[in-house]
Short mmCIF file of C-alpha atoms in Angstrom, two decimals:
data_model
loop_
_atom_site.label_atom_id
_atom_site.label_comp_id
_atom_site.label_asym_id
_atom_site.label_seq_id
_atom_site.Cartn_x
_atom_site.Cartn_y
_atom_site.Cartn_z
CA MET M 3 0.00 0.00 0.00
CA LEU M 4 2.71 2.46 1.00
CA ALA M 5 4.79 1.49 -2.03
CA GLU M 6 1.83 2.20 -4.32
CA ILE M 7 1.28 5.60 -2.74
CA LEU M 8 4.96 6.49 -3.07
CA LYS M 9 5.03 5.32 -6.70
CA LEU M 10 1.95 7.41 -7.48
CA ALA M 11 3.50 10.42 -5.76
CA TYR M 12 6.75 9.87 -7.67
CA ASP M 13 4.97 9.50 -11.03
CA THR M 14 2.95 12.63 -10.35
CA ALA M 15 6.02 14.54 -9.27
CA ARG M 16 8.04 13.55 -12.35
CA SER M 17 6.02 15.84 -14.57
CA PRO M 18 7.86 19.13 -15.27
CA GLU M 19 5.22 21.19 -13.45
CA ASN M 20 5.78 19.26 -10.23
CA GLU M 21 9.58 19.24 -9.79
CA ASN M 22 9.25 20.77 -6.33
CA LEU M 23 6.91 17.98 -5.26
CA LEU M 24 9.52 15.38 -6.22
CA SER M 25 12.12 17.20 -4.13
CA PHE M 26 9.69 17.36 -1.23
CA CYS M 27 8.91 13.61 -1.45
CA SER M 28 12.61 12.76 -1.53
CA LEU M 29 13.31 15.05 1.40
CA PHE M 30 10.41 13.57 3.37
CA ILE M 31 11.67 10.00 2.82
CA LEU M 32 15.22 10.98 3.84
CA CYS M 33 13.94 12.72 6.97
CA ARG M 34 11.93 9.65 7.96
CA ARG M 35 14.99 7.42 7.59
CA LYS M 36 17.11 9.84 9.60
CA GLU M 37 14.39 10.05 12.27
CA ASP M 38 14.31 6.26 12.56
CA ALA M 39 18.11 6.18 12.84
CA ILE M 40 18.02 8.81 15.59
CA LYS M 41 15.35 6.87 17.49
CA THR M 42 17.49 3.74 17.25
CA LYS M 43 20.56 5.58 18.55
CA ILE M 44 18.59 7.05 21.45
CA SER M 45 17.13 3.68 22.41
CA ASN M 46 20.60 2.09 22.23
CA ALA M 47 22.03 4.85 24.42
CA LEU M 48 19.25 4.35 26.97
CA LEU M 49 19.89 0.61 26.97
CA TYR M 50 23.62 1.17 27.61
CA MET M 51 22.82 3.59 30.44
CA TYR M 52 20.40 1.06 31.94
CA ASN M 53 23.03 -1.69 31.80
CA PHE M 54 25.71 0.59 33.24
CA PHE M 55 23.40 1.56 36.12
CA PHE M 56 22.83 -2.06 37.10
CA VAL M 57 26.53 -2.94 36.84
CA PHE M 58 27.29 0.06 39.05
CA LEU M 59 24.53 -0.92 41.48
CA LYS M 60 25.85 -4.48 41.67
CA PHE M 61 29.39 -3.20 42.34
CA PHE M 62 28.09 -0.77 44.98
CA VAL M 63 26.14 -3.49 46.81
CA LYS M 64 29.16 -5.81 46.80
CA SER M 65 31.39 -3.06 48.20
CA GLN M 66 28.84 -2.33 50.95
CA HIS M 67 28.78 -6.01 51.93
CA ARG M 68 32.58 -5.96 52.21
CA LEU M 69 32.43 -2.91 54.49
CA ILE M 70 29.82 -4.52 56.74
CA ALA M 71 31.62 -7.87 56.99
#
């Protein structure tokens, strides 16, 4: 469905009167890809922070047990 819509938009935009529309469609697709890449990077960064927090917490708890013992 999405491919058909994009093909129709591309075919419509290829006509000489609609050159700006083609540029807009291309820009929109590039922005969506970049947005998805940014979301992936943010989610990866959050995952690394989450993992680091639990490693730090585990280390902190072990060091507290050593101080108590």
